[in-house]
Amino acid sequence: MVEKIKIGIVGYGNLGRGVESAIAQNDDLELTSVFTRREPNDLKVNSGVPVLRLSEIENYVNEIDVLILCGGSKNDLPEQGPALSKLFNTVDSFDTHAKIPEYFEAVDESAKASGKTAIISVGWDPGLFSINRLYGESILPEGATYTFWGKGLSQGHSDAVRRVEGVKGAVQYTIPAESAVEKVRNGSQPELTTREKHTRECFVVLEEGADAAEVERAIVTMPDYFADYDTTVNFITEQQLKEEHSAMPHGGFVIRSGKTGDANNQVMEFSLKLDSNPEFTSSVLVAYARAAYRLNQKGEAGAKTVFDIAPGLLSPKTAAQLRKEIL
């Protein structure tokens, strides 16, 4: 019997629960423990594994092969990534694109010093979309790359709407503009503004006595979030919000439009349609945890990104099986 790769989880929100579920679908992986900053006795995990205090994690370095970090990119991972990669092989989904280079450097320094392997910014964007942007630019050097997101629920934008005075509850969906997508797919390589690529749709529950017109104005003029987009605000009941907008769908596509030879148009496209954004992201994290373990077994220490990982390392199958069954 092949010994299973032992996985630990840090954080048990939507992402952590998704990782737990994904591990159960992989016979070569085993969840050993969940670490939390909350009171462990208050947290009930579906798999029944021990729930432990994050502050005591140093006591478990010999019991975990890979630690999957499921905290947020704003406050959790900048601290946890460098700190925990001193002790464990790690995988995380750090997704603040502009800060990835500095985050990489911090984790790389920590992991190299301790001989650990840390794969950062794993998911679908950054992650799978990043790989497909690289494929497109490398294969079609003369061309343009377009990334569209949605239709999907944006957690960050939904939170921004909920912070508007007079809003009791809300969700926001990012929607690709069909006309823009069609132009890209036909190979015309258009120059598109932010407003031309996506629209935004909000579903809002008002606080009692709130001014709907004032709430709508505050949303559509919000800088960095809505001011640069065509935004629709729909006012609904609390019951409608719960019944119709409690799921977390998302997705999108990366398109590379280029030319080869004298004038031949070539279009490459990769797309995702997701019922559950966190569960899909968790499934990607789990596959890369397998790769982190294998790389560390080979002595490859330091931070890595999806660009550094050979696809075969993600699969539980052997190289011979992959050549026979998939190639």
PDB file of C-alpha atoms in Angstrom, residues 1-299:
ATOM      1  CA  MET A   1       0.000   0.000   0.000  1.00  0.00           C
ATOM      2  CA  VAL A   2       1.371   3.408  -1.031  1.00  0.00           C
ATOM      3  CA  GLU A   3       1.818   5.798   1.876  1.00  0.00           C
ATOM      4  CA  LYS A   4      -0.489   8.781   1.614  1.00  0.00           C
ATOM      5  CA  ILE A   5       0.646  12.418   1.506  1.00  0.00           C
ATOM      6  CA  LYS A   6      -0.389  14.002   4.799  1.00  0.00           C
ATOM      7  CA  ILE A   7      -2.142  17.374   4.419  1.00  0.00           C
ATOM      8  CA  GLY A   8      -2.883  20.037   7.019  1.00  0.00           C
ATOM      9  CA  ILE A   9      -5.269  22.972   6.538  1.00  0.00           C
ATOM     10  CA  VAL A  10      -4.859  26.469   8.000  1.00  0.00           C
ATOM     11  CA  GLY A  11      -8.229  28.246   8.139  1.00  0.00           C
ATOM     12  CA  TYR A  12     -11.687  26.703   7.858  1.00  0.00           C
ATOM     13  CA  GLY A  13     -13.768  29.144   5.871  1.00  0.00           C
ATOM     14  CA  ASN A  14     -15.215  28.473   2.409  1.00  0.00           C
ATOM     15  CA  LEU A  15     -11.772  27.661   1.009  1.00  0.00           C
ATOM     16  CA  GLY A  16     -10.746  25.417   3.898  1.00  0.00           C
ATOM     17  CA  ARG A  17     -13.973  23.425   3.688  1.00  0.00           C
ATOM     18  CA  GLY A  18     -13.436  23.097  -0.060  1.00  0.00           C
ATOM     19  CA  VAL A  19      -9.914  21.730   0.484  1.00  0.00           C
ATOM     20  CA  GLU A  20     -11.297  19.192   2.960  1.00  0.00           C
ATOM     21  CA  SER A  21     -13.834  18.049   0.354  1.00  0.00           C
ATOM     22  CA  ALA A  22     -11.235  17.885  -2.433  1.00  0.00           C
ATOM     23  CA  ILE A  23      -8.818  15.787  -0.368  1.00  0.00           C
ATOM     24  CA  ALA A  24     -11.582  13.203   0.086  1.00  0.00           C
ATOM     25  CA  GLN A  25     -11.660  12.765  -3.716  1.00  0.00           C
ATOM     26  CA  ASN A  26      -7.927  11.928  -3.935  1.00  0.00           C
ATOM     27  CA  ASP A  27      -6.874   8.468  -2.762  1.00  0.00           C
ATOM     28  CA  ASP A  28      -3.187   9.386  -2.383  1.00  0.00           C
ATOM     29  CA  LEU A  29      -3.887  12.263   0.032  1.00  0.00           C
ATOM     30  CA  GLU A  30      -4.928  12.273   3.678  1.00  0.00           C
ATOM     31  CA  LEU A  31      -6.185  15.171   5.800  1.00  0.00           C
ATOM     32  CA  THR A  32      -4.544  15.032   9.235  1.00  0.00           C
ATOM     33  CA  SER A  33      -5.605  18.247  10.960  1.00  0.00           C
ATOM     34  CA  VAL A  34      -7.168  21.696  10.715  1.00  0.00           C
ATOM     35  CA  PHE A  35      -5.532  24.721  12.360  1.00  0.00           C
ATOM     36  CA  THR A  36      -7.536  27.770  13.385  1.00  0.00           C
ATOM     37  CA  ARG A  37      -7.246  31.068  15.233  1.00  0.00           C
ATOM     38  CA  ARG A  38     -10.739  30.497  16.568  1.00  0.00           C
ATOM     39  CA  GLU A  39     -11.539  28.432  19.644  1.00  0.00           C
ATOM     40  CA  PRO A  40     -10.975  24.825  18.410  1.00  0.00           C
ATOM     41  CA  ASN A  41     -13.838  23.415  20.471  1.00  0.00           C
ATOM     42  CA  ASP A  42     -16.255  25.752  18.684  1.00  0.00           C
ATOM     43  CA  LEU A  43     -15.277  24.460  15.236  1.00  0.00           C
ATOM     44  CA  LYS A  44     -16.840  21.264  13.881  1.00  0.00           C
ATOM     45  CA  VAL A  45     -15.160  19.909  10.761  1.00  0.00           C
ATOM     46  CA  ASN A  46     -16.958  17.546   8.422  1.00  0.00           C
ATOM     47  CA  SER A  47     -14.194  14.920   8.294  1.00  0.00           C
ATOM     48  CA  GLY A  48     -13.782  14.645  12.047  1.00  0.00           C
ATOM     49  CA  VAL A  49     -10.015  15.308  12.045  1.00  0.00           C
ATOM     50  CA  PRO A  50      -8.478  17.160  15.023  1.00  0.00           C
ATOM     51  CA  VAL A  51      -8.982  20.930  15.162  1.00  0.00           C
ATOM     52  CA  LEU A  52      -5.909  22.594  16.655  1.00  0.00           C
ATOM     53  CA  ARG A  53      -4.773  26.062  17.654  1.00  0.00           C
ATOM     54  CA  LEU A  54      -2.731  27.823  15.003  1.00  0.00           C
ATOM     55  CA  SER A  55      -0.461  29.129  17.757  1.00  0.00           C
ATOM     56  CA  GLU A  56       0.613  25.534  18.491  1.00  0.00           C
ATOM     57  CA  ILE A  57       1.377  24.529  14.907  1.00  0.00           C
ATOM     58  CA  GLU A  58       5.125  24.200  15.531  1.00  0.00           C
ATOM     59  CA  ASN A  59       4.387  21.023  17.500  1.00  0.00           C
ATOM     60  CA  TYR A  60       3.140  19.264  14.354  1.00  0.00           C
ATOM     61  CA  VAL A  61       6.016  19.728  11.892  1.00  0.00           C
ATOM     62  CA  ASN A  62       6.688  15.982  11.719  1.00  0.00           C
ATOM     63  CA  GLU A  63       3.059  15.030  11.149  1.00  0.00           C
ATOM     64  CA  ILE A  64       2.308  17.049   7.989  1.00  0.00           C
ATOM     65  CA  ASP A  65       3.828  16.750   4.512  1.00  0.00           C
ATOM     66  CA  VAL A  66       2.125  19.817   3.011  1.00  0.00           C
ATOM     67  CA  LEU A  67       0.227  22.646   4.686  1.00  0.00           C
ATOM     68  CA  ILE A  68      -2.503  24.313   2.596  1.00  0.00           C
ATOM     69  CA  LEU A  69      -3.041  27.943   3.626  1.00  0.00           C
ATOM     70  CA  CYS A  70      -6.672  29.002   3.250  1.00  0.00           C
ATOM     71  CA  GLY A  71      -6.548  32.521   4.672  1.00  0.00           C
ATOM     72  CA  GLY A  72      -7.208  35.788   2.874  1.00  0.00           C
ATOM     73  CA  SER A  73      -4.718  37.661   0.726  1.00  0.00           C
ATOM     74  CA  LYS A  74      -5.251  41.031   2.379  1.00  0.00           C
ATOM     75  CA  ASN A  75      -4.320  40.284   5.985  1.00  0.00           C
ATOM     76  CA  ASP A  76      -3.653  36.565   6.525  1.00  0.00           C
ATOM     77  CA  LEU A  77      -1.270  35.302   3.846  1.00  0.00           C
ATOM     78  CA  PRO A  78       1.279  38.161   3.919  1.00  0.00           C
ATOM     79  CA  GLU A  79       2.016  37.112   7.488  1.00  0.00           C
ATOM     80  CA  GLN A  80       1.296  33.377   7.369  1.00  0.00           C
ATOM     81  CA  GLY A  81       3.049  32.581   4.080  1.00  0.00           C
ATOM     82  CA  PRO A  82       6.588  33.548   5.143  1.00  0.00           C
ATOM     83  CA  ALA A  83       6.083  32.359   8.746  1.00  0.00           C
ATOM     84  CA  LEU A  84       4.706  28.906   7.945  1.00  0.00           C
ATOM     85  CA  SER A  85       7.032  28.132   5.000  1.00  0.00           C
ATOM     86  CA  LYS A  86       9.855  28.142   7.561  1.00  0.00           C
ATOM     87  CA  LEU A  87       8.269  25.040   9.065  1.00  0.00           C
ATOM     88  CA  PHE A  88       6.289  23.279   6.335  1.00  0.00           C
ATOM     89  CA  ASN A  89       5.951  22.747   2.618  1.00  0.00           C
ATOM     90  CA  THR A  90       3.061  25.075   1.750  1.00  0.00           C
ATOM     91  CA  VAL A  91       0.551  25.913  -0.963  1.00  0.00           C
ATOM     92  CA  ASP A  92      -1.540  29.114  -0.967  1.00  0.00           C
ATOM     93  CA  SER A  93      -3.896  31.142  -3.145  1.00  0.00           C
ATOM     94  CA  PHE A  94      -2.423  34.641  -2.694  1.00  0.00           C
ATOM     95  CA  ASP A  95      -4.290  36.640  -5.356  1.00  0.00           C
ATOM     96  CA  THR A  96      -3.333  40.299  -5.000  1.00  0.00           C
ATOM     97  CA  HIS A  97      -1.718  40.444  -8.461  1.00  0.00           C
ATOM     98  CA  ALA A  98       0.236  43.663  -7.962  1.00  0.00           C
ATOM     99  CA  LYS A  99       1.873  42.356  -4.785  1.00  0.00           C
ATOM    100  CA  ILE A 100       2.813  38.865  -6.007  1.00  0.00           C
ATOM    101  CA  PRO A 101       6.499  39.740  -6.701  1.00  0.00           C
ATOM    102  CA  GLU A 102       7.128  41.014  -3.169  1.00  0.00           C
ATOM    103  CA  TYR A 103       5.142  38.159  -1.620  1.00  0.00           C
ATOM    104  CA  PHE A 104       7.162  35.665  -3.663  1.00  0.00           C
ATOM    105  CA  GLU A 105      10.446  37.147  -2.395  1.00  0.00           C
ATOM    106  CA  ALA A 106       9.339  36.965   1.245  1.00  0.00           C
ATOM    107  CA  VAL A 107       8.188  33.346   0.990  1.00  0.00           C
ATOM    108  CA  ASP A 108      11.203  32.331  -1.118  1.00  0.00           C
ATOM    109  CA  GLU A 109      13.659  33.610   1.477  1.00  0.00           C
ATOM    110  CA  SER A 110      11.835  31.790   4.260  1.00  0.00           C
ATOM    111  CA  ALA A 111      11.378  28.465   2.448  1.00  0.00           C
ATOM    112  CA  LYS A 112      14.927  28.283   1.067  1.00  0.00           C
ATOM    113  CA  ALA A 113      16.421  28.864   4.497  1.00  0.00           C
ATOM    114  CA  SER A 114      14.559  25.842   5.883  1.00  0.00           C
ATOM    115  CA  GLY A 115      14.692  23.564   2.836  1.00  0.00           C
ATOM    116  CA  LYS A 116      10.928  23.730   2.283  1.00  0.00           C
ATOM    117  CA  THR A 117       8.938  24.048  -0.943  1.00  0.00           C
ATOM    118  CA  ALA A 118       6.226  26.735  -1.129  1.00  0.00           C
ATOM    119  CA  ILE A 119       3.933  27.127  -4.148  1.00  0.00           C
ATOM    120  CA  ILE A 120       2.216  30.529  -4.089  1.00  0.00           C
ATOM    121  CA  SER A 121      -0.715  32.129  -5.938  1.00  0.00           C
ATOM    122  CA  VAL A 122      -2.405  28.847  -6.843  1.00  0.00           C
ATOM    123  CA  GLY A 123      -5.996  28.889  -8.099  1.00  0.00           C
ATOM    124  CA  TRP A 124      -7.601  29.918 -11.358  1.00  0.00           C
ATOM    125  CA  ASP A 125      -6.601  33.590 -11.523  1.00  0.00           C
ATOM    126  CA  PRO A 126      -3.808  33.781 -10.606  1.00  0.00           C
ATOM    127  CA  GLY A 127      -3.128  30.156 -11.481  1.00  0.00           C
ATOM    128  CA  LEU A 128      -4.709  28.357 -14.429  1.00  0.00           C
ATOM    129  CA  PHE A 129      -5.489  31.633 -16.228  1.00  0.00           C
ATOM    130  CA  SER A 130      -1.867  32.704 -15.727  1.00  0.00           C
ATOM    131  CA  ILE A 131      -0.619  29.539 -17.429  1.00  0.00           C
ATOM    132  CA  ASN A 132      -2.932  30.098 -20.381  1.00  0.00           C
ATOM    133  CA  ARG A 133      -1.815  33.717 -20.741  1.00  0.00           C
ATOM    134  CA  LEU A 134       1.750  32.408 -20.873  1.00  0.00           C
ATOM    135  CA  TYR A 135       0.858  29.751 -23.457  1.00  0.00           C
ATOM    136  CA  GLY A 136      -0.851  32.357 -25.620  1.00  0.00           C
ATOM    137  CA  GLU A 137       2.005  34.870 -25.567  1.00  0.00           C
ATOM    138  CA  SER A 138       4.628  32.162 -26.168  1.00  0.00           C
ATOM    139  CA  ILE A 139       2.844  30.430 -29.051  1.00  0.00           C
ATOM    140  CA  LEU A 140       1.411  33.551 -30.707  1.00  0.00           C
ATOM    141  CA  PRO A 141       4.008  36.284 -30.075  1.00  0.00           C
ATOM    142  CA  GLU A 142       2.248  38.662 -32.481  1.00  0.00           C
ATOM    143  CA  GLY A 143      -1.139  39.260 -30.921  1.00  0.00           C
ATOM    144  CA  ALA A 144      -3.106  40.400 -27.876  1.00  0.00           C
ATOM    145  CA  THR A 145      -4.333  38.662 -24.710  1.00  0.00           C
ATOM    146  CA  TYR A 146      -7.772  39.271 -23.225  1.00  0.00           C
ATOM    147  CA  THR A 147      -9.018  38.090 -19.830  1.00  0.00           C
ATOM    148  CA  PHE A 148     -12.721  38.188 -19.057  1.00  0.00           C
ATOM    149  CA  TRP A 149     -14.206  37.327 -15.660  1.00  0.00           C
ATOM    150  CA  GLY A 150     -17.732  36.067 -15.008  1.00  0.00           C
ATOM    151  CA  LYS A 151     -20.557  35.823 -15.040  1.00  0.00           C
ATOM    152  CA  GLY A 152     -19.760  35.426 -11.393  1.00  0.00           C
ATOM    153  CA  LEU A 153     -20.205  36.678  -7.864  1.00  0.00           C
ATOM    154  CA  SER A 154     -17.339  38.938  -6.802  1.00  0.00           C
ATOM    155  CA  GLN A 155     -16.726  38.654  -3.063  1.00  0.00           C
ATOM    156  CA  GLY A 156     -14.634  41.842  -2.889  1.00  0.00           C
ATOM    157  CA  HIS A 157     -17.122  43.978  -4.780  1.00  0.00           C
ATOM    158  CA  SER A 158     -20.044  42.495  -2.848  1.00  0.00           C
ATOM    159  CA  ASP A 159     -18.309  43.459   0.379  1.00  0.00           C
ATOM    160  CA  ALA A 160     -17.786  47.002  -0.939  1.00  0.00           C
ATOM    161  CA  VAL A 161     -21.521  47.342  -1.640  1.00  0.00           C
ATOM    162  CA  ARG A 162     -22.410  46.014   1.817  1.00  0.00           C
ATOM    163  CA  ARG A 163     -20.299  48.786   3.366  1.00  0.00           C
ATOM    164  CA  VAL A 164     -22.436  51.519   1.745  1.00  0.00           C
ATOM    165  CA  GLU A 165     -24.601  53.335   4.289  1.00  0.00           C
ATOM    166  CA  GLY A 166     -28.199  52.131   4.096  1.00  0.00           C
ATOM    167  CA  VAL A 167     -27.324  48.659   2.719  1.00  0.00           C
ATOM    168  CA  LYS A 168     -28.385  45.689   4.845  1.00  0.00           C
ATOM    169  CA  GLY A 169     -27.199  42.975   2.460  1.00  0.00           C
ATOM    170  CA  ALA A 170     -25.922  42.710  -1.112  1.00  0.00           C
ATOM    171  CA  VAL A 171     -24.145  40.717  -3.782  1.00  0.00           C
ATOM    172  CA  GLN A 172     -22.471  41.881  -6.984  1.00  0.00           C
ATOM    173  CA  TYR A 173     -21.971  39.992 -10.234  1.00  0.00           C
ATOM    174  CA  THR A 174     -19.279  40.706 -12.812  1.00  0.00           C
ATOM    175  CA  ILE A 175     -20.562  40.091 -16.354  1.00  0.00           C
ATOM    176  CA  PRO A 176     -18.465  40.007 -19.555  1.00  0.00           C
ATOM    177  CA  ALA A 177     -19.825  42.287 -22.286  1.00  0.00           C
ATOM    178  CA  GLU A 178     -21.001  39.991 -25.082  1.00  0.00           C
ATOM    179  CA  SER A 179     -20.127  42.486 -27.814  1.00  0.00           C
ATOM    180  CA  ALA A 180     -16.538  42.746 -26.572  1.00  0.00           C
ATOM    181  CA  VAL A 181     -16.155  38.971 -26.306  1.00  0.00           C
ATOM    182  CA  GLU A 182     -17.469  38.505 -29.839  1.00  0.00           C
ATOM    183  CA  LYS A 183     -14.990  41.031 -31.248  1.00  0.00           C
ATOM    184  CA  VAL A 184     -12.107  39.214 -29.579  1.00  0.00           C
ATOM    185  CA  ARG A 185     -13.244  35.770 -30.680  1.00  0.00           C
ATOM    186  CA  ASN A 186     -13.471  36.813 -34.328  1.00  0.00           C
ATOM    187  CA  GLY A 187      -9.788  37.749 -34.277  1.00  0.00           C
ATOM    188  CA  SER A 188     -10.092  41.506 -34.771  1.00  0.00           C
ATOM    189  CA  GLN A 189      -7.843  42.300 -31.752  1.00  0.00           C
ATOM    190  CA  PRO A 190      -9.836  45.349 -30.566  1.00  0.00           C
ATOM    191  CA  GLU A 191      -8.539  47.866 -28.053  1.00  0.00           C
ATOM    192  CA  LEU A 192     -11.074  47.705 -25.229  1.00  0.00           C
ATOM    193  CA  THR A 193     -11.614  50.066 -22.308  1.00  0.00           C
ATOM    194  CA  THR A 194     -12.512  48.801 -18.851  1.00  0.00           C
ATOM    195  CA  ARG A 195     -16.134  49.868 -19.404  1.00  0.00           C
ATOM    196  CA  GLU A 196     -16.301  48.012 -22.713  1.00  0.00           C
ATOM    197  CA  LYS A 197     -15.092  44.666 -21.307  1.00  0.00           C
ATOM    198  CA  HIS A 198     -17.386  44.104 -18.314  1.00  0.00           C
ATOM    199  CA  THR A 199     -20.618  45.286 -16.746  1.00  0.00           C
ATOM    200  CA  ARG A 200     -21.569  44.999 -13.074  1.00  0.00           C
ATOM    201  CA  GLU A 201     -24.929  44.069 -11.571  1.00  0.00           C
ATOM    202  CA  CYS A 202     -25.799  44.570  -7.891  1.00  0.00           C
ATOM    203  CA  PHE A 203     -28.658  43.058  -5.885  1.00  0.00           C
ATOM    204  CA  VAL A 204     -29.224  45.095  -2.749  1.00  0.00           C
ATOM    205  CA  VAL A 205     -31.358  44.784   0.393  1.00  0.00           C
ATOM    206  CA  LEU A 206     -31.976  48.205   1.968  1.00  0.00           C
ATOM    207  CA  GLU A 207     -31.944  49.046   5.648  1.00  0.00           C
ATOM    208  CA  GLU A 208     -35.360  50.210   6.854  1.00  0.00           C
ATOM    209  CA  GLY A 209     -35.844  53.884   5.954  1.00  0.00           C
ATOM    210  CA  ALA A 210     -32.827  54.046   3.631  1.00  0.00           C
ATOM    211  CA  ASP A 211     -33.013  56.249   0.518  1.00  0.00           C
ATOM    212  CA  ALA A 212     -32.819  53.955  -2.508  1.00  0.00           C
ATOM    213  CA  ALA A 213     -31.735  56.719  -4.875  1.00  0.00           C
ATOM    214  CA  GLU A 214     -28.916  57.797  -2.557  1.00  0.00           C
ATOM    215  CA  VAL A 215     -27.715  54.199  -2.097  1.00  0.00           C
ATOM    216  CA  GLU A 216     -27.711  53.660  -5.860  1.00  0.00           C
ATOM    217  CA  ARG A 217     -25.745  56.876  -6.416  1.00  0.00           C
ATOM    218  CA  ALA A 218     -23.173  55.876  -3.786  1.00  0.00           C
ATOM    219  CA  ILE A 219     -22.667  52.511  -5.480  1.00  0.00           C
ATOM    220  CA  VAL A 220     -22.406  53.535  -9.138  1.00  0.00           C
ATOM    221  CA  THR A 221     -20.003  56.409  -8.377  1.00  0.00           C
ATOM    222  CA  MET A 222     -17.713  54.388  -6.076  1.00  0.00           C
ATOM    223  CA  PRO A 223     -14.112  54.835  -7.289  1.00  0.00           C
ATOM    224  CA  ASP A 224     -11.986  51.734  -8.041  1.00  0.00           C
ATOM    225  CA  TYR A 225     -15.067  49.497  -7.875  1.00  0.00           C
ATOM    226  CA  PHE A 226     -17.970  50.808  -9.985  1.00  0.00           C
ATOM    227  CA  ALA A 227     -17.269  54.293 -11.352  1.00  0.00           C
ATOM    228  CA  ASP A 228     -15.501  52.938 -14.448  1.00  0.00           C
ATOM    229  CA  TYR A 229     -18.231  50.417 -15.306  1.00  0.00           C
ATOM    230  CA  ASP A 230     -21.843  50.381 -16.471  1.00  0.00           C
ATOM    231  CA  THR A 231     -23.485  49.286 -13.224  1.00  0.00           C
ATOM    232  CA  THR A 232     -27.089  48.219 -12.593  1.00  0.00           C
ATOM    233  CA  VAL A 233     -28.502  48.262  -9.058  1.00  0.00           C
ATOM    234  CA  ASN A 234     -31.523  46.044  -8.297  1.00  0.00           C
ATOM    235  CA  PHE A 235     -33.324  46.368  -4.963  1.00  0.00           C
ATOM    236  CA  ILE A 236     -34.664  43.074  -3.586  1.00  0.00           C
ATOM    237  CA  THR A 237     -35.983  41.587  -0.335  1.00  0.00           C
ATOM    238  CA  GLU A 238     -33.885  39.815   2.267  1.00  0.00           C
ATOM    239  CA  GLN A 239     -35.687  36.584   1.407  1.00  0.00           C
ATOM    240  CA  GLN A 240     -34.826  36.947  -2.283  1.00  0.00           C
ATOM    241  CA  LEU A 241     -31.179  37.528  -1.401  1.00  0.00           C
ATOM    242  CA  LYS A 242     -31.096  34.341   0.650  1.00  0.00           C
ATOM    243  CA  GLU A 243     -32.999  32.165  -1.837  1.00  0.00           C
ATOM    244  CA  GLU A 244     -31.605  33.425  -5.141  1.00  0.00           C
ATOM    245  CA  HIS A 245     -28.077  34.693  -4.382  1.00  0.00           C
ATOM    246  CA  SER A 246     -26.518  32.448  -1.730  1.00  0.00           C
ATOM    247  CA  ALA A 247     -24.397  30.373  -4.151  1.00  0.00           C
ATOM    248  CA  MET A 248     -20.895  31.431  -5.231  1.00  0.00           C
ATOM    249  CA  PRO A 249     -20.685  30.851  -9.000  1.00  0.00           C
ATOM    250  CA  HIS A 250     -17.881  32.315 -11.084  1.00  0.00           C
ATOM    251  CA  GLY A 251     -15.699  31.664 -14.100  1.00  0.00           C
ATOM    252  CA  GLY A 252     -14.356  33.431 -17.123  1.00  0.00           C
ATOM    253  CA  PHE A 253     -11.991  32.959 -20.026  1.00  0.00           C
ATOM    254  CA  VAL A 254      -8.578  33.844 -21.379  1.00  0.00           C
ATOM    255  CA  ILE A 255      -8.346  34.498 -25.111  1.00  0.00           C
ATOM    256  CA  ARG A 256      -5.163  35.005 -27.128  1.00  0.00           C
ATOM    257  CA  SER A 257      -5.763  36.438 -30.582  1.00  0.00           C
ATOM    258  CA  GLY A 258      -2.763  36.476 -32.890  1.00  0.00           C
ATOM    259  CA  LYS A 259      -1.438  36.045 -36.394  1.00  0.00           C
ATOM    260  CA  THR A 260       0.934  33.528 -37.946  1.00  0.00           C
ATOM    261  CA  GLY A 261       2.563  33.644 -41.350  1.00  0.00           C
ATOM    262  CA  ASP A 262       1.449  36.545 -43.518  1.00  0.00           C
ATOM    263  CA  ALA A 263      -2.171  36.963 -42.469  1.00  0.00           C
ATOM    264  CA  ASN A 264      -3.634  33.894 -40.771  1.00  0.00           C
ATOM    265  CA  ASN A 265      -5.732  34.650 -37.681  1.00  0.00           C
ATOM    266  CA  GLN A 266      -5.316  32.214 -34.786  1.00  0.00           C
ATOM    267  CA  VAL A 267      -7.407  32.308 -31.595  1.00  0.00           C
ATOM    268  CA  MET A 268      -6.681  30.309 -28.421  1.00  0.00           C
ATOM    269  CA  GLU A 269      -9.250  30.172 -25.616  1.00  0.00           C
ATOM    270  CA  PHE A 270      -9.418  28.653 -22.135  1.00  0.00           C
ATOM    271  CA  SER A 271     -12.652  28.975 -20.152  1.00  0.00           C
ATOM    272  CA  LEU A 272     -14.205  28.037 -16.819  1.00  0.00           C
ATOM    273  CA  LYS A 273     -17.835  27.880 -15.696  1.00  0.00           C
ATOM    274  CA  LEU A 274     -18.009  27.269 -11.954  1.00  0.00           C
ATOM    275  CA  ASP A 275     -20.949  26.544  -9.664  1.00  0.00           C
ATOM    276  CA  SER A 276     -18.653  27.099  -6.660  1.00  0.00           C
ATOM    277  CA  ASN A 277     -15.647  29.376  -6.902  1.00  0.00           C
ATOM    278  CA  PRO A 278     -14.125  28.316  -3.537  1.00  0.00           C
ATOM    279  CA  GLU A 279     -14.585  24.594  -4.169  1.00  0.00           C
ATOM    280  CA  PHE A 280     -12.901  24.789  -7.569  1.00  0.00           C
ATOM    281  CA  THR A 281     -10.037  26.903  -6.212  1.00  0.00           C
ATOM    282  CA  SER A 282      -9.642  24.350  -3.417  1.00  0.00           C
ATOM    283  CA  SER A 283      -9.381  21.531  -5.944  1.00  0.00           C
ATOM    284  CA  VAL A 284      -6.549  23.364  -7.707  1.00  0.00           C
ATOM    285  CA  LEU A 285      -4.758  23.896  -4.373  1.00  0.00           C
ATOM    286  CA  VAL A 286      -4.968  20.185  -3.577  1.00  0.00           C
ATOM    287  CA  ALA A 287      -3.435  19.161  -6.922  1.00  0.00           C
ATOM    288  CA  TYR A 288      -0.554  21.567  -6.365  1.00  0.00           C
ATOM    289  CA  ALA A 289      -0.048  20.215  -2.837  1.00  0.00           C
ATOM    290  CA  ARG A 290       0.872  16.911  -4.472  1.00  0.00           C
ATOM    291  CA  ALA A 291       3.401  18.751  -6.649  1.00  0.00           C
ATOM    292  CA  ALA A 292       4.876  20.591  -3.647  1.00  0.00           C
ATOM    293  CA  TYR A 293       5.491  17.288  -1.861  1.00  0.00           C
ATOM    294  CA  ARG A 294       7.115  15.706  -4.913  1.00  0.00           C
ATOM    295  CA  LEU A 295       9.371  18.702  -5.545  1.00  0.00           C
ATOM    296  CA  ASN A 296      10.485  18.756  -1.937  1.00  0.00           C
ATOM    297  CA  GLN A 297      11.274  15.051  -2.099  1.00  0.00           C
ATOM    298  CA  LYS A 298      13.637  15.929  -4.959  1.00  0.00           C
ATOM    299  CA  GLY A 299      15.288  18.612  -2.832  1.00  0.00           C
TER     300      GLY A 299
END
